[in-house]
Amino acid sequence: MTTVGQDRDAVSVLRGLEDGRPSVRLRTALAAGAAPDPGFVDKLLEHCAIESEFFVRDMLTWALTRHPVSLTLPGLLREVRAERAQARSQALHTLSKIGDRQAWPAITPALLSDADDEVARTAWRAAVVLVPQGEEPALAAALATQLGRGDRETQLSLSQALVALGEVGAPALAAAAKANDPGVRGHALVTRRLLHDPDAGFGPAIEEAKRIVALAGASGAGEENHADR
């Protein structure tokens, strides 16, 4: 059991996380990971949700991974349901780094389709790491519902997640490649290309998908015009 004295020591050690200088916050997070203490966990989680600098957040995550899963998992599972988007995304990132499949039930459809793109991207990456054996096809189907979403970075993240699942994602991609929405069709075609040829590159795959979708659209229009005659 943690004593009051130990709690005070932890607060003293982590006081640097309140410092206005990112370098001080970084050193503090590094120190917390180098000498783990149960009293650090709550404060590290709190600052994951509010830290403005990426490299400090990454060090906070590292510090959390240095603590026993039994201490960090309850708080991380709470944070993935937090109102603040950064709290959700950083907790998901940390869960993916820990890699304990006990966290899988927390990867809900709501997170996989989160309105915040950064949260959704992090959820996709975490899901691929945490998915239990046998659940991959269902995960691929859930991820495929997000095809066509967002900017290039978001679409690349989703493609990478689906490619990481391997051939189990092929049926979901084949179905999406027939969708009415040209954005969904194009993204599905890009991802299928990357699945079968990982060296193709996202940019060239996008251009090829655009060409295929455009040709299919022109062909469809021609058939419609012919039918109207």
PDB file of N, CA, C and O in Angstrom, residues 103-159:
ATOM      1  N   ALA A 103      -7.189  -5.035 -22.849  1.00  0.00           N
ATOM      2  CA  ALA A 103      -7.771  -3.738 -23.209  1.00  0.00           C
ATOM      3  C   ALA A 103      -8.688  -3.828 -24.424  1.00  0.00           C
ATOM      4  O   ALA A 103      -9.374  -2.846 -24.744  1.00  0.00           O
ATOM      5  N   TRP A 104      -8.729  -4.953 -25.111  1.00  0.00           N
ATOM      6  CA  TRP A 104      -9.503  -5.055 -26.346  1.00  0.00           C
ATOM      7  C   TRP A 104     -10.955  -4.615 -26.207  1.00  0.00           C
ATOM      8  O   TRP A 104     -11.468  -3.894 -27.076  1.00  0.00           O
ATOM      9  N   PRO A 105     -11.690  -5.008 -25.156  1.00  0.00           N
ATOM     10  CA  PRO A 105     -13.099  -4.589 -25.067  1.00  0.00           C
ATOM     11  C   PRO A 105     -13.291  -3.077 -25.067  1.00  0.00           C
ATOM     12  O   PRO A 105     -14.388  -2.600 -25.366  1.00  0.00           O
ATOM     13  N   ALA A 106     -12.237  -2.327 -24.749  1.00  0.00           N
ATOM     14  CA  ALA A 106     -12.350  -0.862 -24.732  1.00  0.00           C
ATOM     15  C   ALA A 106     -12.332  -0.272 -26.139  1.00  0.00           C
ATOM     16  O   ALA A 106     -12.707   0.890 -26.335  1.00  0.00           O
ATOM     17  N   ILE A 107     -11.922  -1.065 -27.141  1.00  0.00           N
ATOM     18  CA  ILE A 107     -11.866  -0.562 -28.516  1.00  0.00           C
ATOM     19  C   ILE A 107     -13.256  -0.727 -29.121  1.00  0.00           C
ATOM     20  O   ILE A 107     -13.557  -1.693 -29.826  1.00  0.00           O
ATOM     21  N   THR A 108     -14.100   0.202 -28.836  1.00  0.00           N
ATOM     22  CA  THR A 108     -15.512   0.121 -29.217  1.00  0.00           C
ATOM     23  C   THR A 108     -15.746   0.685 -30.617  1.00  0.00           C
ATOM     24  O   THR A 108     -14.925   1.454 -31.142  1.00  0.00           O
ATOM     25  N   PRO A 109     -16.884   0.346 -31.237  1.00  0.00           N
ATOM     26  CA  PRO A 109     -17.235   0.976 -32.515  1.00  0.00           C
ATOM     27  C   PRO A 109     -17.262   2.498 -32.426  1.00  0.00           C
ATOM     28  O   PRO A 109     -16.920   3.192 -33.395  1.00  0.00           O
ATOM     29  N   ALA A 110     -17.654   3.018 -31.269  1.00  0.00           N
ATOM     30  CA  ALA A 110     -17.684   4.477 -31.101  1.00  0.00           C
ATOM     31  C   ALA A 110     -16.291   5.078 -31.235  1.00  0.00           C
ATOM     32  O   ALA A 110     -16.120   6.161 -31.819  1.00  0.00           O
ATOM     33  N   LEU A 111     -15.276   4.406 -30.710  1.00  0.00           N
ATOM     34  CA  LEU A 111     -13.908   4.906 -30.841  1.00  0.00           C
ATOM     35  C   LEU A 111     -13.396   4.745 -32.266  1.00  0.00           C
ATOM     36  O   LEU A 111     -12.708   5.622 -32.792  1.00  0.00           O
ATOM     37  N   LEU A 112     -13.717   3.626 -32.900  1.00  0.00           N
ATOM     38  CA  LEU A 112     -13.256   3.394 -34.269  1.00  0.00           C
ATOM     39  C   LEU A 112     -13.876   4.386 -35.248  1.00  0.00           C
ATOM     40  O   LEU A 112     -13.336   4.606 -36.339  1.00  0.00           O
ATOM     41  N   SER A 113     -14.995   4.979 -34.872  1.00  0.00           N
ATOM     42  CA  SER A 113     -15.643   5.982 -35.726  1.00  0.00           C
ATOM     43  C   SER A 113     -15.703   7.341 -35.041  1.00  0.00           C
ATOM     44  O   SER A 113     -16.564   8.170 -35.367  1.00  0.00           O
ATOM     45  N   ASP A 114     -14.799   7.583 -34.098  1.00  0.00           N
ATOM     46  CA  ASP A 114     -14.800   8.826 -33.333  1.00  0.00           C
ATOM     47  C   ASP A 114     -14.801  10.035 -34.275  1.00  0.00           C
ATOM     48  O   ASP A 114     -14.131  10.041 -35.308  1.00  0.00           O
ATOM     49  N   ALA A 115     -15.548  11.052 -33.904  1.00  0.00           N
ATOM     50  CA  ALA A 115     -15.644  12.254 -34.744  1.00  0.00           C
ATOM     51  C   ALA A 115     -14.317  12.978 -34.871  1.00  0.00           C
ATOM     52  O   ALA A 115     -14.077  13.685 -35.860  1.00  0.00           O
ATOM     53  N   ASP A 116     -13.445  12.825 -33.893  1.00  0.00           N
ATOM     54  CA  ASP A 116     -12.118  13.442 -33.942  1.00  0.00           C
ATOM     55  C   ASP A 116     -11.183  12.525 -34.738  1.00  0.00           C
ATOM     56  O   ASP A 116     -10.976  11.372 -34.372  1.00  0.00           O
ATOM     57  N   ASP A 117     -10.603  13.046 -35.815  1.00  0.00           N
ATOM     58  CA  ASP A 117      -9.771  12.208 -36.683  1.00  0.00           C
ATOM     59  C   ASP A 117      -8.567  11.620 -35.959  1.00  0.00           C
ATOM     60  O   ASP A 117      -8.187  10.470 -36.207  1.00  0.00           O
ATOM     61  N   GLU A 118      -7.943  12.400 -35.085  1.00  0.00           N
ATOM     62  CA  GLU A 118      -6.762  11.893 -34.376  1.00  0.00           C
ATOM     63  C   GLU A 118      -7.138  10.738 -33.457  1.00  0.00           C
ATOM     64  O   GLU A 118      -6.409   9.735 -33.350  1.00  0.00           O
ATOM     65  N   VAL A 119      -8.270  10.848 -32.779  1.00  0.00           N
ATOM     66  CA  VAL A 119      -8.733   9.749 -31.923  1.00  0.00           C
ATOM     67  C   VAL A 119      -9.011   8.522 -32.775  1.00  0.00           C
ATOM     68  O   VAL A 119      -8.601   7.400 -32.436  1.00  0.00           O
ATOM     69  N   ALA A 120      -9.712   8.700 -33.881  1.00  0.00           N
ATOM     70  CA  ALA A 120     -10.044   7.569 -34.746  1.00  0.00           C
ATOM     71  C   ALA A 120      -8.771   6.903 -35.274  1.00  0.00           C
ATOM     72  O   ALA A 120      -8.652   5.669 -35.242  1.00  0.00           O
ATOM     73  N   ARG A 121      -7.812   7.703 -35.738  1.00  0.00           N
ATOM     74  CA  ARG A 121      -6.564   7.125 -36.263  1.00  0.00           C
ATOM     75  C   ARG A 121      -5.852   6.309 -35.194  1.00  0.00           C
ATOM     76  O   ARG A 121      -5.344   5.208 -35.463  1.00  0.00           O
ATOM     77  N   THR A 122      -5.809   6.850 -33.987  1.00  0.00           N
ATOM     78  CA  THR A 122      -5.131   6.135 -32.903  1.00  0.00           C
ATOM     79  C   THR A 122      -5.894   4.871 -32.528  1.00  0.00           C
ATOM     80  O   THR A 122      -5.289   3.838 -32.216  1.00  0.00           O
ATOM     81  N   ALA A 123      -7.217   4.936 -32.574  1.00  0.00           N
ATOM     82  CA  ALA A 123      -8.031   3.751 -32.293  1.00  0.00           C
ATOM     83  C   ALA A 123      -7.781   2.667 -33.333  1.00  0.00           C
ATOM     84  O   ALA A 123      -7.713   1.473 -32.992  1.00  0.00           O
ATOM     85  N   TRP A 124      -7.645   3.055 -34.602  1.00  0.00           N
ATOM     86  CA  TRP A 124      -7.387   2.056 -35.646  1.00  0.00           C
ATOM     87  C   TRP A 124      -6.054   1.353 -35.391  1.00  0.00           C
ATOM     88  O   TRP A 124      -5.975   0.122 -35.490  1.00  0.00           O
ATOM     89  N   ARG A 125      -5.032   2.149 -35.058  1.00  0.00           N
ATOM     90  CA  ARG A 125      -3.716   1.542 -34.815  1.00  0.00           C
ATOM     91  C   ARG A 125      -3.754   0.635 -33.590  1.00  0.00           C
ATOM     92  O   ARG A 125      -3.188  -0.468 -33.598  1.00  0.00           O
ATOM     93  N   ALA A 126      -4.407   1.092 -32.527  1.00  0.00           N
ATOM     94  CA  ALA A 126      -4.496   0.294 -31.304  1.00  0.00           C
ATOM     95  C   ALA A 126      -5.273  -0.997 -31.550  1.00  0.00           C
ATOM     96  O   ALA A 126      -4.914  -2.070 -31.048  1.00  0.00           O
ATOM     97  N   ALA A 127      -6.333  -0.902 -32.329  1.00  0.00           N
ATOM     98  CA  ALA A 127      -7.172  -2.070 -32.600  1.00  0.00           C
ATOM     99  C   ALA A 127      -6.375  -3.170 -33.289  1.00  0.00           C
ATOM    100  O   ALA A 127      -6.507  -4.355 -32.953  1.00  0.00           O
ATOM    101  N   VAL A 128      -5.543  -2.788 -34.240  1.00  0.00           N
ATOM    102  CA  VAL A 128      -4.741  -3.774 -34.970  1.00  0.00           C
ATOM    103  C   VAL A 128      -3.768  -4.485 -34.030  1.00  0.00           C
ATOM    104  O   VAL A 128      -3.508  -5.680 -34.176  1.00  0.00           O
ATOM    105  N   VAL A 129      -3.250  -3.761 -33.061  1.00  0.00           N
ATOM    106  CA  VAL A 129      -2.314  -4.352 -32.094  1.00  0.00           C
ATOM    107  C   VAL A 129      -3.037  -5.266 -31.110  1.00  0.00           C
ATOM    108  O   VAL A 129      -2.534  -6.339 -30.751  1.00  0.00           O
ATOM    109  N   LEU A 130      -4.219  -4.873 -30.670  1.00  0.00           N
ATOM    110  CA  LEU A 130      -4.893  -5.539 -29.554  1.00  0.00           C
ATOM    111  C   LEU A 130      -5.903  -6.603 -29.973  1.00  0.00           C
ATOM    112  O   LEU A 130      -6.348  -7.383 -29.129  1.00  0.00           O
ATOM    113  N   VAL A 131      -6.276  -6.652 -31.239  1.00  0.00           N
ATOM    114  CA  VAL A 131      -7.346  -7.554 -31.671  1.00  0.00           C
ATOM    115  C   VAL A 131      -6.993  -9.015 -31.356  1.00  0.00           C
ATOM    116  O   VAL A 131      -5.916  -9.488 -31.692  1.00  0.00           O
ATOM    117  N   PRO A 132      -7.890  -9.733 -30.696  1.00  0.00           N
ATOM    118  CA  PRO A 132      -7.633 -11.153 -30.395  1.00  0.00           C
ATOM    119  C   PRO A 132      -7.732 -12.001 -31.661  1.00  0.00           C
ATOM    120  O   PRO A 132      -8.404 -11.628 -32.630  1.00  0.00           O
ATOM    121  N   GLN A 133      -7.083 -13.139 -31.618  1.00  0.00           N
ATOM    122  CA  GLN A 133      -7.141 -14.058 -32.750  1.00  0.00           C
ATOM    123  C   GLN A 133      -8.590 -14.470 -33.007  1.00  0.00           C
ATOM    124  O   GLN A 133      -9.331 -14.810 -32.086  1.00  0.00           O
ATOM    125  N   GLY A 134      -8.980 -14.409 -34.249  1.00  0.00           N
ATOM    126  CA  GLY A 134     -10.341 -14.758 -34.633  1.00  0.00           C
ATOM    127  C   GLY A 134     -11.263 -13.571 -34.778  1.00  0.00           C
ATOM    128  O   GLY A 134     -12.326 -13.674 -35.405  1.00  0.00           O
ATOM    129  N   GLU A 135     -10.871 -12.416 -34.222  1.00  0.00           N
ATOM    130  CA  GLU A 135     -11.703 -11.211 -34.306  1.00  0.00           C
ATOM    131  C   GLU A 135     -11.301 -10.303 -35.465  1.00  0.00           C
ATOM    132  O   GLU A 135     -11.928  -9.265 -35.694  1.00  0.00           O
ATOM    133  N   GLU A 136     -10.260 -10.696 -36.208  1.00  0.00           N
ATOM    134  CA  GLU A 136      -9.747  -9.823 -37.268  1.00  0.00           C
ATOM    135  C   GLU A 136     -10.769  -9.529 -38.369  1.00  0.00           C
ATOM    136  O   GLU A 136     -10.866  -8.366 -38.813  1.00  0.00           O
ATOM    137  N   PRO A 137     -11.537 -10.513 -38.851  1.00  0.00           N
ATOM    138  CA  PRO A 137     -12.517 -10.181 -39.904  1.00  0.00           C
ATOM    139  C   PRO A 137     -13.556  -9.152 -39.455  1.00  0.00           C
ATOM    140  O   PRO A 137     -13.923  -8.250 -40.220  1.00  0.00           O
ATOM    141  N   ALA A 138     -14.035  -9.278 -38.222  1.00  0.00           N
ATOM    142  CA  ALA A 138     -15.009  -8.315 -37.710  1.00  0.00           C
ATOM    143  C   ALA A 138     -14.385  -6.932 -37.592  1.00  0.00           C
ATOM    144  O   ALA A 138     -15.030  -5.920 -37.886  1.00  0.00           O
ATOM    145  N   LEU A 139     -13.117  -6.884 -37.172  1.00  0.00           N
ATOM    146  CA  LEU A 139     -12.433  -5.599 -37.082  1.00  0.00           C
ATOM    147  C   LEU A 139     -12.271  -4.996 -38.477  1.00  0.00           C
ATOM    148  O   LEU A 139     -12.501  -3.793 -38.670  1.00  0.00           O
ATOM    149  N   ALA A 140     -11.879  -5.809 -39.444  1.00  0.00           N
ATOM    150  CA  ALA A 140     -11.724  -5.306 -40.812  1.00  0.00           C
ATOM    151  C   ALA A 140     -13.033  -4.732 -41.326  1.00  0.00           C
ATOM    152  O   ALA A 140     -13.053  -3.673 -41.975  1.00  0.00           O
ATOM    153  N   ALA A 141     -14.143  -5.406 -41.046  1.00  0.00           N
ATOM    154  CA  ALA A 141     -15.452  -4.904 -41.482  1.00  0.00           C
ATOM    155  C   ALA A 141     -15.775  -3.572 -40.820  1.00  0.00           C
ATOM    156  O   ALA A 141     -16.318  -2.655 -41.465  1.00  0.00           O
ATOM    157  N   ALA A 142     -15.440  -3.443 -39.543  1.00  0.00           N
ATOM    158  CA  ALA A 142     -15.688  -2.186 -38.837  1.00  0.00           C
ATOM    159  C   ALA A 142     -14.815  -1.062 -39.398  1.00  0.00           C
ATOM    160  O   ALA A 142     -15.280   0.068 -39.592  1.00  0.00           O
ATOM    161  N   LEU A 143     -13.554  -1.368 -39.673  1.00  0.00           N
ATOM    162  CA  LEU A 143     -12.654  -0.357 -40.239  1.00  0.00           C
ATOM    163  C   LEU A 143     -13.112   0.060 -41.632  1.00  0.00           C
ATOM    164  O   LEU A 143     -13.007   1.235 -42.014  1.00  0.00           O
ATOM    165  N   ALA A 144     -13.635  -0.886 -42.395  1.00  0.00           N
ATOM    166  CA  ALA A 144     -14.059  -0.581 -43.766  1.00  0.00           C
ATOM    167  C   ALA A 144     -15.199   0.432 -43.798  1.00  0.00           C
ATOM    168  O   ALA A 144     -15.376   1.134 -44.801  1.00  0.00           O
ATOM    169  N   THR A 145     -15.954   0.539 -42.718  1.00  0.00           N
ATOM    170  CA  THR A 145     -17.035   1.539 -42.679  1.00  0.00           C
ATOM    171  C   THR A 145     -16.483   2.959 -42.661  1.00  0.00           C
ATOM    172  O   THR A 145     -17.230   3.912 -42.898  1.00  0.00           O
ATOM    173  N   GLN A 146     -15.188   3.108 -42.406  1.00  0.00           N
ATOM    174  CA  GLN A 146     -14.567   4.433 -42.348  1.00  0.00           C
ATOM    175  C   GLN A 146     -13.857   4.814 -43.642  1.00  0.00           C
ATOM    176  O   GLN A 146     -13.266   5.894 -43.737  1.00  0.00           O
ATOM    177  N   LEU A 147     -13.882   3.926 -44.637  1.00  0.00           N
ATOM    178  CA  LEU A 147     -13.226   4.225 -45.908  1.00  0.00           C
ATOM    179  C   LEU A 147     -13.828   5.476 -46.539  1.00  0.00           C
ATOM    180  O   LEU A 147     -15.036   5.697 -46.491  1.00  0.00           O
ATOM    181  N   GLY A 148     -12.959   6.294 -47.120  1.00  0.00           N
ATOM    182  CA  GLY A 148     -13.384   7.549 -47.736  1.00  0.00           C
ATOM    183  C   GLY A 148     -13.421   8.714 -46.781  1.00  0.00           C
ATOM    184  O   GLY A 148     -13.680   9.848 -47.184  1.00  0.00           O
ATOM    185  N   ARG A 149     -13.111   8.457 -45.527  1.00  0.00           N
ATOM    186  CA  ARG A 149     -13.205   9.505 -44.499  1.00  0.00           C
ATOM    187  C   ARG A 149     -11.938  10.362 -44.463  1.00  0.00           C
ATOM    188  O   ARG A 149     -10.827   9.861 -44.573  1.00  0.00           O
ATOM    189  N   GLY A 150     -12.122  11.662 -44.272  1.00  0.00           N
ATOM    190  CA  GLY A 150     -11.042  12.545 -43.878  1.00  0.00           C
ATOM    191  C   GLY A 150     -10.041  12.912 -44.962  1.00  0.00           C
ATOM    192  O   GLY A 150     -10.239  12.674 -46.156  1.00  0.00           O
ATOM    193  N   ASP A 151      -8.923  13.487 -44.509  1.00  0.00           N
ATOM    194  CA  ASP A 151      -7.880  13.959 -45.412  1.00  0.00           C
ATOM    195  C   ASP A 151      -6.931  12.814 -45.767  1.00  0.00           C
ATOM    196  O   ASP A 151      -7.124  11.664 -45.371  1.00  0.00           O
ATOM    197  N   ARG A 152      -5.890  13.154 -46.513  1.00  0.00           N
ATOM    198  CA  ARG A 152      -4.930  12.150 -46.985  1.00  0.00           C
ATOM    199  C   ARG A 152      -4.290  11.396 -45.824  1.00  0.00           C
ATOM    200  O   ARG A 152      -4.151  10.173 -45.872  1.00  0.00           O
ATOM    201  N   GLU A 153      -3.905  12.137 -44.771  1.00  0.00           N
ATOM    202  CA  GLU A 153      -3.251  11.499 -43.620  1.00  0.00           C
ATOM    203  C   GLU A 153      -4.191  10.495 -42.949  1.00  0.00           C
ATOM    204  O   GLU A 153      -3.788   9.384 -42.578  1.00  0.00           O
ATOM    205  N   THR A 154      -5.445  10.881 -42.791  1.00  0.00           N
ATOM    206  CA  THR A 154      -6.423   9.995 -42.171  1.00  0.00           C
ATOM    207  C   THR A 154      -6.652   8.758 -43.027  1.00  0.00           C
ATOM    208  O   THR A 154      -6.698   7.624 -42.525  1.00  0.00           O
ATOM    209  N   GLN A 155      -6.774   8.954 -44.325  1.00  0.00           N
ATOM    210  CA  GLN A 155      -7.000   7.822 -45.214  1.00  0.00           C
ATOM    211  C   GLN A 155      -5.801   6.894 -45.252  1.00  0.00           C
ATOM    212  O   GLN A 155      -5.948   5.659 -45.286  1.00  0.00           O
ATOM    213  N   LEU A 156      -4.596   7.457 -45.219  1.00  0.00           N
ATOM    214  CA  LEU A 156      -3.398   6.626 -45.179  1.00  0.00           C
ATOM    215  C   LEU A 156      -3.365   5.787 -43.904  1.00  0.00           C
ATOM    216  O   LEU A 156      -3.052   4.590 -43.943  1.00  0.00           O
ATOM    217  N   SER A 157      -3.722   6.380 -42.769  1.00  0.00           N
ATOM    218  CA  SER A 157      -3.736   5.644 -41.502  1.00  0.00           C
ATOM    219  C   SER A 157      -4.706   4.467 -41.560  1.00  0.00           C
ATOM    220  O   SER A 157      -4.397   3.362 -41.086  1.00  0.00           O
ATOM    221  N   LEU A 158      -5.870   4.699 -42.144  1.00  0.00           N
ATOM    222  CA  LEU A 158      -6.859   3.627 -42.238  1.00  0.00           C
ATOM    223  C   LEU A 158      -6.367   2.524 -43.177  1.00  0.00           C
ATOM    224  O   LEU A 158      -6.507   1.327 -42.876  1.00  0.00           O
ATOM    225  N   SER A 159      -5.800   2.913 -44.306  1.00  0.00           N
ATOM    226  CA  SER A 159      -5.258   1.920 -45.231  1.00  0.00           C
ATOM    227  C   SER A 159      -4.177   1.079 -44.557  1.00  0.00           C
ATOM    228  O   SER A 159      -4.142  -0.150 -44.709  1.00  0.00           O
TER     229      SER A 159
END
